[in-house]
Amino acid sequence: MVRSHKVDIGGLLAGGHQRMLITDEVPIEAFEGITFPDPAQVRLELSYADRMLVATGSVDVHAVGACDSCLEPVERDVHVDVNERLDPWVGRENDPFGESNVFTGTRLDVADLAQQLVLSVLPMGVRCSDDCQGLCGTCGANRNAGACSCINGDTRGKFKMEDTAQ
């Protein structure tokens, strides 16, 4: 059975000084070689002010991927502090690529919001450490494990100009 992660915020939009607390576990889809083996822990407080839905709280999830330099497994905990102001009157049907595309009518898609927030804080590339040596450009050996045994050594980034004049 698929669990719904859509929350009706119609009561908040009706006015007043209500607050809605959301605690949920939502799956995060894999992205660019990074997977999320466990559901994200979402803790949000929602309120309505100045015609905007205010969402504060946090999203925590465990990420797994491969180092972009040496291809070794990398695991990181990802934490996102949430402080968003979303326009609930412009939803997915009006602007599918807009900032408020997490709304369908008066329903907030918590899973979609968590997915977007987590992906927005991921680095462009994952590294196992700041001093990762990567792979040898000649033989492909992991240089973090020690020097490679190929004859040419690492020629990555080094160009030899051959004399082609005859």
XYZ file of N, CA, C and O in Angstrom:
664
model
N 0.839 -1.180 0.000
C 0.000 0.000 0.000
C 0.884 1.243 0.000
O 1.773 1.387 0.820
N 0.654 2.154 -0.918
C 1.407 3.395 -1.011
C 0.827 4.378 -0.004
O -0.372 4.588 0.061
N 1.701 4.938 0.782
C 1.275 5.901 1.793
C 1.241 7.292 1.180
O 2.174 7.697 0.505
N 0.173 8.028 1.419
C 0.043 9.371 0.877
C 0.848 10.350 1.725
O 0.871 10.253 2.946
N 1.490 11.274 1.062
C 2.265 12.300 1.762
C 1.718 13.682 1.429
O 2.441 14.663 1.485
N 0.441 13.728 1.061
C -0.202 15.004 0.754
C -1.034 15.420 1.956
O -1.771 14.623 2.519
N -0.895 16.671 2.331
C -1.561 17.203 3.511
C -2.510 18.313 3.073
O -2.110 19.214 2.327
N -3.747 18.251 3.551
C -4.723 19.285 3.232
C -4.467 20.492 4.120
O -4.544 20.406 5.341
N -4.157 21.628 3.492
C -3.875 22.851 4.248
C -5.022 23.854 4.129
O -4.872 25.023 4.467
N -6.180 23.379 3.672
C -7.332 24.251 3.497
C -7.710 24.994 4.769
O -8.093 26.161 4.725
N -7.590 24.337 5.917
C -7.900 24.992 7.190
C -6.968 26.149 7.488
O -7.394 27.185 8.005
N -5.696 25.995 7.162
C -4.741 27.092 7.367
C -5.053 28.274 6.462
O -4.950 29.432 6.864
N -5.436 27.968 5.232
C -5.698 29.025 4.253
C -6.970 29.804 4.569
O -7.148 30.914 4.073
N -7.830 29.231 5.416
C -9.085 29.895 5.780
C -8.851 31.081 6.705
O -9.727 31.913 6.884
N -7.669 31.176 7.272
C -7.341 32.323 8.124
C -7.150 31.918 9.569
O -7.115 30.737 9.914
N -7.030 32.910 10.424
C -6.779 32.639 11.828
C -5.288 32.500 12.078
O -4.460 32.705 11.197
N -4.973 32.158 13.287
C -3.562 32.013 13.670
C -3.243 30.551 13.960
O -2.585 30.230 14.940
N -3.695 29.684 13.078
C -3.475 28.256 13.263
C -2.057 27.884 12.862
O -1.417 28.545 12.060
N -1.607 26.807 13.437
C -0.335 26.201 13.045
C -0.590 24.714 12.849
O -1.396 24.124 13.542
N 0.109 24.140 11.901
C -0.016 22.708 11.640
C 1.369 22.094 11.784
O 2.336 22.587 11.190
N 1.469 21.051 12.587
C 2.737 20.342 12.767
C 2.698 19.062 11.942
O 1.726 18.309 11.995
N 3.766 18.830 11.198
C 3.860 17.633 10.363
C 5.140 16.897 10.739
O 6.227 17.475 10.732
N 4.990 15.637 11.075
C 6.124 14.744 11.288
C 5.865 13.536 10.399
O 4.846 12.870 10.539
N 6.777 13.281 9.460
C 6.530 12.229 8.483
C 7.852 11.617 8.031
O 8.914 12.221 8.187
N 7.768 10.433 7.493
C 8.894 9.770 6.836
C 8.527 9.653 5.370
O 7.492 9.069 5.043
N 9.358 10.228 4.502
C 9.045 10.210 3.077
C 10.240 9.693 2.282
O 11.388 9.965 2.621
N 9.978 8.926 1.231
C 11.087 8.444 0.394
C 11.647 9.582 -0.449
O 10.922 10.480 -0.867
N 12.954 9.539 -0.662
C 13.619 10.483 -1.555
C 14.147 9.671 -2.735
O 14.840 8.661 -2.541
N 13.810 10.089 -3.939
C 14.234 9.360 -5.132
C 15.719 9.590 -5.404
O 16.255 10.655 -5.123
N 16.371 8.574 -5.981
C 17.789 8.665 -6.343
C 17.989 9.802 -7.338
O 17.102 10.121 -8.138
N 19.181 10.412 -7.268
C 19.486 11.534 -8.155
C 20.970 11.551 -8.463
O 21.794 11.583 -7.553
N 21.326 11.529 -9.754
C 22.709 11.647 -10.209
C 23.657 10.702 -9.477
O 24.726 11.104 -9.028
N 23.256 9.447 -9.321
C 24.116 8.451 -8.687
C 24.086 8.453 -7.167
O 24.779 7.672 -6.537
N 23.296 9.317 -6.573
C 23.168 9.347 -5.116
C 21.828 8.728 -4.757
O 20.791 9.098 -5.313
N 21.865 7.746 -3.847
C 20.644 7.095 -3.409
C 20.379 7.421 -1.946
O 21.281 7.838 -1.216
N 19.160 7.219 -1.555
C 18.719 7.493 -0.195
C 18.035 6.225 0.305
O 16.837 6.033 0.080
N 18.803 5.331 0.955
C 18.261 4.020 1.311
C 17.138 4.050 2.344
O 16.311 3.149 2.362
N 17.104 5.069 3.173
C 16.070 5.178 4.192
C 15.217 6.406 3.925
O 15.693 7.387 3.352
N 13.971 6.382 4.380
C 13.124 7.564 4.180
C 13.671 8.783 4.920
O 14.334 8.658 5.953
N 13.381 9.945 4.392
C 13.767 11.197 5.041
C 12.847 11.452 6.229
O 11.650 11.155 6.178
N 13.416 11.998 7.281
C 12.647 12.394 8.455
C 12.274 13.858 8.280
O 13.155 14.716 8.258
N 10.993 14.129 8.144
C 10.510 15.479 7.885
C 9.774 15.990 9.121
O 8.879 15.322 9.633
N 10.197 17.165 9.589
C 9.534 17.836 10.708
C 9.272 19.273 10.270
O 10.207 20.041 10.060
N 7.991 19.608 10.116
C 7.617 20.926 9.636
C 6.556 21.557 10.524
O 5.708 20.861 11.073
N 6.619 22.857 10.614
C 5.547 23.636 11.214
C 5.048 24.572 10.122
O 5.822 25.333 9.542
N 3.750 24.480 9.844
C 3.150 25.291 8.789
C 2.257 26.348 9.404
O 1.540 26.090 10.375
N 2.295 27.543 8.814
C 1.391 28.615 9.210
C 1.084 29.425 7.961
O 1.734 29.282 6.924
N 0.075 30.297 8.066
C -0.338 31.106 6.928
C -0.232 32.568 7.327
O -0.828 32.997 8.314
N 0.582 33.322 6.596
C 0.767 34.751 6.899
C 0.997 35.513 5.607
O 1.778 35.076 4.751
N 0.355 36.639 5.474
C 0.526 37.520 4.314
C 0.318 36.775 2.990
O 1.108 36.901 2.057
N -0.727 35.991 2.912
C -1.097 35.205 1.731
C -0.036 34.188 1.318
O 0.012 33.751 0.177
N 0.850 33.833 2.224
C 1.901 32.847 1.934
C 1.864 31.744 2.988
O 1.591 31.998 4.161
N 2.158 30.536 2.555
C 2.323 29.432 3.490
C 3.758 29.470 3.984
O 4.701 29.466 3.180
N 3.936 29.542 5.282
C 5.266 29.582 5.883
C 5.572 28.194 6.422
O 4.814 27.657 7.244
N 6.652 27.595 5.945
C 7.078 26.266 6.384
C 8.446 26.388 7.034
O 9.400 26.848 6.414
N 8.529 25.995 8.309
C 9.811 25.978 9.018
C 10.004 24.589 9.605
O 9.035 23.873 9.856
N 11.252 24.213 9.815
C 11.533 22.897 10.388
C 12.809 22.318 9.820
O 13.772 23.051 9.549
N 12.786 21.013 9.588
C 13.992 20.352 9.086
C 13.651 19.072 8.331
O 12.585 18.494 8.504
N 14.607 18.667 7.494
C 14.549 17.394 6.776
C 15.905 16.743 6.968
O 16.943 17.374 6.765
N 15.899 15.477 7.384
C 17.141 14.716 7.579
C 17.050 13.409 6.814
O 16.026 12.717 6.868
N 18.136 13.070 6.091
C 18.158 11.833 5.323
C 19.602 11.360 5.171
O 20.543 12.159 5.234
N 19.783 10.066 4.981
C 21.100 9.468 4.780
C 21.313 9.260 3.282
O 20.452 8.693 2.598
N 22.436 9.742 2.752
C 22.741 9.653 1.324
C 23.927 8.723 1.093
O 24.876 8.708 1.875
N 23.862 7.963 -0.005
C 24.922 7.023 -0.365
C 25.252 7.224 -1.844
O 24.354 7.330 -2.673
N 26.548 7.285 -2.148
C 26.971 7.447 -3.535
C 28.406 7.013 -3.687
O 28.984 6.401 -2.790
N 28.997 7.332 -4.810
C 30.394 7.004 -5.080
C 31.188 8.301 -5.205
O 30.696 9.283 -5.762
N 32.421 8.289 -4.687
C 33.310 9.441 -4.793
C 33.550 9.736 -6.275
O 33.852 8.833 -7.055
N 33.440 10.991 -6.659
C 33.652 11.383 -8.053
C 35.103 11.219 -8.494
O 35.379 11.166 -9.687
N 36.035 11.141 -7.540
C 37.452 11.033 -7.904
C 37.973 9.603 -7.878
O 38.699 9.197 -8.772
N 37.632 8.842 -6.825
C 38.223 7.499 -6.696
C 37.191 6.378 -6.796
O 37.556 5.202 -6.757
N 35.920 6.721 -6.886
C 34.813 5.781 -7.040
C 34.542 4.921 -5.804
O 33.744 3.999 -5.861
N 35.176 5.234 -4.674
C 34.905 4.505 -3.425
C 33.550 4.932 -2.881
O 33.100 6.057 -3.115
N 32.879 4.047 -2.137
C 31.580 4.410 -1.565
C 31.693 5.581 -0.582
O 32.665 5.692 0.161
N 30.696 6.447 -0.617
C 30.629 7.607 0.271
C 29.243 7.625 0.906
O 28.246 7.445 0.214
N 29.205 7.826 2.209
C 27.936 7.959 2.919
C 27.949 9.261 3.686
O 28.948 9.606 4.312
N 26.853 9.993 3.601
C 26.736 11.270 4.292
C 25.325 11.420 4.844
O 24.356 10.986 4.222
N 25.226 12.067 5.981
C 23.934 12.472 6.504
C 23.663 13.874 5.985
O 24.530 14.750 6.046
N 22.483 14.072 5.445
C 22.100 15.362 4.878
C 21.053 15.983 5.797
O 20.048 15.350 6.121
N 21.313 17.217 6.206
C 20.380 17.958 7.055
C 20.004 19.244 6.328
O 20.875 19.963 5.839
N 18.711 19.519 6.266
C 18.226 20.738 5.628
C 17.386 21.499 6.650
O 16.424 20.957 7.192
N 17.784 22.733 6.933
C 16.943 23.620 7.739
C 15.932 24.244 6.796
O 16.301 24.830 5.778
N 14.668 24.105 7.130
C 13.596 24.597 6.267
C 13.099 25.940 6.778
O 12.767 26.079 7.958
N 13.074 26.916 5.893
C 12.488 28.222 6.171
C 11.978 28.746 4.832
O 12.648 29.520 4.157
N 10.796 28.270 4.441
C 10.255 28.556 3.114
C 8.968 29.360 3.206
O 8.167 29.165 4.117
N 8.792 30.237 2.237
C 7.522 30.955 2.059
C 7.019 30.569 0.673
O 7.675 30.859 -0.329
N 5.880 29.905 0.638
C 5.339 29.378 -0.612
C 3.969 29.986 -0.889
O 3.166 30.172 0.032
N 3.706 30.264 -2.147
C 2.425 30.834 -2.541
C 1.445 29.692 -2.824
O 1.547 29.032 -3.860
N 0.501 29.447 -1.926
C -0.420 28.325 -2.128
C -1.448 28.580 -3.226
O -2.168 27.668 -3.622
N -1.511 29.788 -3.731
C -2.495 30.114 -4.755
C -1.947 29.877 -6.162
O -2.668 29.992 -7.149
N -0.665 29.572 -6.271
C -0.062 29.228 -7.560
C 0.505 27.829 -7.402
O 1.601 27.638 -6.896
N -0.246 26.842 -7.820
C 0.150 25.454 -7.608
C 0.741 24.807 -8.838
O 1.051 25.460 -9.844
N 0.869 23.515 -8.745
C 1.472 22.697 -9.801
C 0.736 22.858 -11.125
O 1.357 22.882 -12.184
N -0.589 22.962 -11.069
C -1.357 23.070 -12.312
C -1.158 24.411 -13.005
O -1.262 24.507 -14.218
N -0.835 25.482 -12.249
C -0.607 26.805 -12.838
C 0.822 26.996 -13.322
O 1.061 27.632 -14.346
N 1.790 26.493 -12.568
C 3.203 26.681 -12.885
C 3.970 25.435 -12.445
O 4.514 25.379 -11.347
N 4.005 24.402 -13.296
C 4.609 23.127 -12.881
C 6.093 23.207 -12.544
O 6.612 22.346 -11.850
N 6.793 24.250 -12.990
C 8.219 24.383 -12.693
C 8.509 25.523 -11.727
O 9.656 25.864 -11.491
N 7.473 26.112 -11.154
C 7.639 27.235 -10.241
C 7.981 26.796 -8.829
O 8.015 25.605 -8.512
N 8.244 27.777 -7.986
C 8.621 27.511 -6.596
C 7.507 26.845 -5.805
O 7.772 26.130 -4.858
N 6.270 27.087 -6.186
C 5.139 26.543 -5.440
C 4.537 25.313 -6.113
O 3.367 25.006 -5.927
N 5.336 24.575 -6.871
C 4.812 23.405 -7.570
C 4.569 22.212 -6.652
O 4.306 21.121 -7.113
N 4.622 22.416 -5.354
C 4.357 21.351 -4.385
C 2.894 21.353 -3.940
O 2.506 20.580 -3.079
N 2.070 22.213 -4.551
C 0.654 22.299 -4.221
C -0.194 21.753 -5.349
O 0.075 21.993 -6.523
N -1.235 21.039 -4.975
C -2.300 20.657 -5.882
C -3.581 21.076 -5.184
O -3.986 20.447 -4.212
N -4.147 22.176 -5.633
C -5.297 22.733 -4.924
C -4.867 23.166 -3.528
O -3.922 23.926 -3.373
N -5.549 22.650 -2.515
C -5.195 22.994 -1.131
C -4.390 21.874 -0.478
O -4.310 21.788 0.746
N -3.778 21.028 -1.283
C -2.985 19.921 -0.739
C -1.497 20.171 -0.976
O -1.073 20.445 -2.092
N -0.730 20.062 0.102
C 0.724 20.208 0.056
C 1.339 18.819 -0.056
O 1.061 17.945 0.769
N 2.170 18.607 -1.068
C 2.863 17.335 -1.249
C 4.163 17.381 -0.451
O 5.168 17.938 -0.899
N 4.131 16.809 0.753
C 5.279 16.847 1.665
C 6.469 16.098 1.067
O 7.617 16.530 1.193
N 6.217 14.985 0.386
C 7.308 14.211 -0.215
C 8.003 15.011 -1.311
O 9.236 15.015 -1.406
N 7.238 15.703 -2.140
C 7.824 16.499 -3.214
C 8.616 17.671 -2.637
O 9.714 17.987 -3.101
N 8.078 18.320 -1.602
C 8.798 19.411 -0.955
C 10.113 18.918 -0.367
O 11.166 19.527 -0.558
N 10.082 17.784 0.334
C 11.303 17.222 0.926
C 12.311 16.861 -0.160
O 13.511 17.141 -0.023
N 11.851 16.262 -1.255
C 12.736 15.900 -2.369
C 13.443 17.146 -2.910
O 14.656 17.157 -3.082
N 12.687 18.207 -3.168
C 13.272 19.425 -3.715
C 14.259 20.067 -2.744
O 15.320 20.542 -3.150
N 13.922 20.063 -1.463
C 14.809 20.672 -0.471
C 16.120 19.891 -0.347
O 17.202 20.485 -0.294
N 16.048 18.563 -0.320
C 17.258 17.743 -0.205
C 18.133 17.910 -1.440
O 19.345 18.125 -1.330
N 17.535 17.857 -2.619
C 18.333 17.992 -3.851
C 18.967 19.367 -3.974
O 20.042 19.511 -4.563
N 18.345 20.379 -3.393
C 18.898 21.732 -3.495
C 20.166 21.921 -2.669
O 20.933 22.844 -2.937
N 20.406 21.072 -1.686
C 21.609 21.223 -0.857
C 22.707 20.224 -1.201
O 23.794 20.289 -0.630
N 22.443 19.305 -2.125
C 23.476 18.338 -2.499
C 24.587 19.042 -3.271
O 24.312 19.914 -4.097
N 25.838 18.669 -3.026
C 26.939 19.263 -3.790
C 26.917 18.762 -5.235
O 26.322 17.730 -5.530
N 27.580 19.496 -6.112
C 27.647 19.106 -7.518
C 28.400 17.787 -7.696
O 28.127 17.044 -8.616
N 29.335 17.524 -6.828
C 30.086 16.277 -6.857
C 30.372 15.818 -5.445
O 30.554 16.626 -4.542
N 30.388 14.515 -5.249
C 30.635 13.954 -3.922
C 32.070 13.445 -3.871
O 32.531 12.778 -4.793
N 32.759 13.784 -2.812
C 34.135 13.297 -2.628
C 34.226 12.583 -1.298
O 33.581 12.964 -0.336
N 35.080 11.555 -1.255
C 35.240 10.789 -0.017
C 35.981 11.601 1.033
O 35.731 11.442 2.222
N 36.869 12.485 0.597
C 37.578 13.379 1.512
C 38.140 14.548 0.709
O 38.252 14.476 -0.517
N 38.513 15.602 1.411
C 39.066 16.777 0.730
C 40.406 16.494 0.064
O 40.766 17.137 -0.923
N 41.150 15.528 0.592
C 42.461 15.223 0.025
C 42.461 13.934 -0.807
O 43.496 13.292 -0.960
N 41.333 13.573 -1.382
C 41.245 12.375 -2.216
C 42.189 12.530 -3.410
O 42.191 13.555 -4.092
N 42.986 11.516 -3.666
C 43.956 11.536 -4.766
C 43.375 11.029 -6.079
O 43.993 11.174 -7.124
N 42.217 10.387 -6.025
C 41.563 9.917 -7.242
C 42.220 8.685 -7.827
O 42.966 7.969 -7.157
N 41.932 8.452 -9.089
C 42.458 7.289 -9.805
C 43.612 7.706 -10.716
O 43.635 8.817 -11.232
N 44.552 6.797 -10.898
C 45.649 7.034 -11.834
C 45.060 7.136 -13.239
O 44.253 6.300 -13.646
N 45.473 8.151 -13.977
C 44.965 8.361 -15.326
C 45.465 7.343 -16.321
O 44.912 7.219 -17.409
N 46.495 6.568 -15.962
C 47.052 5.580 -16.875
C 46.518 4.186 -16.585
O 45.961 3.527 -17.447
N 46.674 3.737 -15.338
C 46.297 2.355 -15.030
C 44.979 2.238 -14.273
O 44.440 1.152 -14.130
N 44.447 3.345 -13.748
C 43.166 3.313 -13.056
C 43.232 2.902 -11.599
O 42.200 2.737 -10.967
N 44.444 2.769 -11.052
C 44.581 2.369 -9.648
C 44.126 3.502 -8.728
O 44.296 4.680 -9.044
N 43.572 3.139 -7.592
C 43.152 4.119 -6.596
C 44.404 4.668 -5.922
O 45.090 3.958 -5.187
N 44.713 5.931 -6.147
C 45.938 6.528 -5.612
C 45.849 6.768 -4.110
O 46.862 7.042 -3.468
N 44.660 6.672 -3.505
C 44.538 6.784 -2.058
C 45.122 5.563 -1.360
O 45.530 5.635 -0.202
N 45.173 4.432 -2.065
C 45.694 3.191 -1.496
C 47.209 3.099 -1.611
O 47.819 2.179 -1.087
N 47.831 4.032 -2.300
C 49.277 4.023 -2.476
C 49.639 4.315 -3.917
O 48.769 4.471 -4.776
N 50.931 4.385 -4.178
C 51.404 4.676 -5.534
C 51.068 3.509 -6.454
O 51.095 2.350 -6.049
N 50.743 3.827 -7.698
C 50.440 2.769 -8.653
C 51.741 2.201 -9.213
O 52.806 2.803 -9.078
N 51.630 1.069 -9.864
C 52.828 0.397 -10.368
C 52.975 0.490 -11.878
O 53.784 -0.216 -12.451
N 52.219 1.383 -12.513
C 52.341 1.483 -13.969
C 53.640 2.215 -14.329
O 54.170 2.991 -13.547
N 54.113 1.996 -15.515
C 55.388 2.553 -15.953
C 55.312 4.072 -16.109
O 56.196 4.801 -15.694
N 54.240 4.567 -16.685
C 54.131 5.991 -16.985
C 53.694 6.839 -15.806
O 53.839 8.039 -15.837
N 53.137 6.224 -14.806
C 52.599 6.995 -13.693
C 51.352 7.735 -14.135
O 50.804 7.485 -15.192
N 50.919 8.667 -13.354
C 49.693 9.393 -13.661
C 49.994 10.514 -14.633
O 50.718 11.442 -14.312
N 49.432 10.423 -15.812
C 49.626 11.467 -16.818
C 48.409 12.361 -16.931
O 48.319 13.178 -17.836
N 47.464 12.204 -16.020
C 46.241 13.003 -16.058
C 46.592 14.481 -15.919
O 47.277 14.888 -15.006
N 46.137 15.272 -16.844
C 46.362 16.707 -16.782
C 47.727 17.141 -17.310
O 48.050 18.309 -17.308
N 48.570 16.208 -17.748
C 49.897 16.554 -18.273
C 49.914 16.262 -19.769
O 49.539 15.192 -20.204
N 50.329 17.222 -20.530
C 50.370 17.041 -21.979
C 51.812 17.140 -22.453
O 52.555 18.008 -22.026
N 52.183 16.249 -23.346
C 53.519 16.287 -23.942
C 53.368 16.807 -25.359
O 52.570 16.324 -26.124
N 54.151 17.809 -25.653
C 54.129 18.341 -27.003
C 55.191 17.604 -27.803
O 56.362 17.631 -27.466
N 54.776 16.923 -28.838
C 55.701 16.189 -29.691
C 56.196 17.129 -30.795
O 55.429 17.950 -31.318
N 57.441 17.000 -31.128
C 57.988 17.804 -32.204
C 57.543 17.168 -33.534
O 57.968 16.077 -33.873
N 56.653 17.832 -34.238
C 56.135 17.270 -35.472
C 56.782 17.879 -36.715
O 56.454 17.526 -37.827
N 57.716 18.799 -36.494
C 58.380 19.416 -37.650
C 59.329 18.418 -38.267
O 60.029 17.699 -37.584
N 59.378 18.377 -39.575
C 60.276 17.442 -40.253
C 61.298 18.142 -41.070
O 61.179 19.080 -41.691
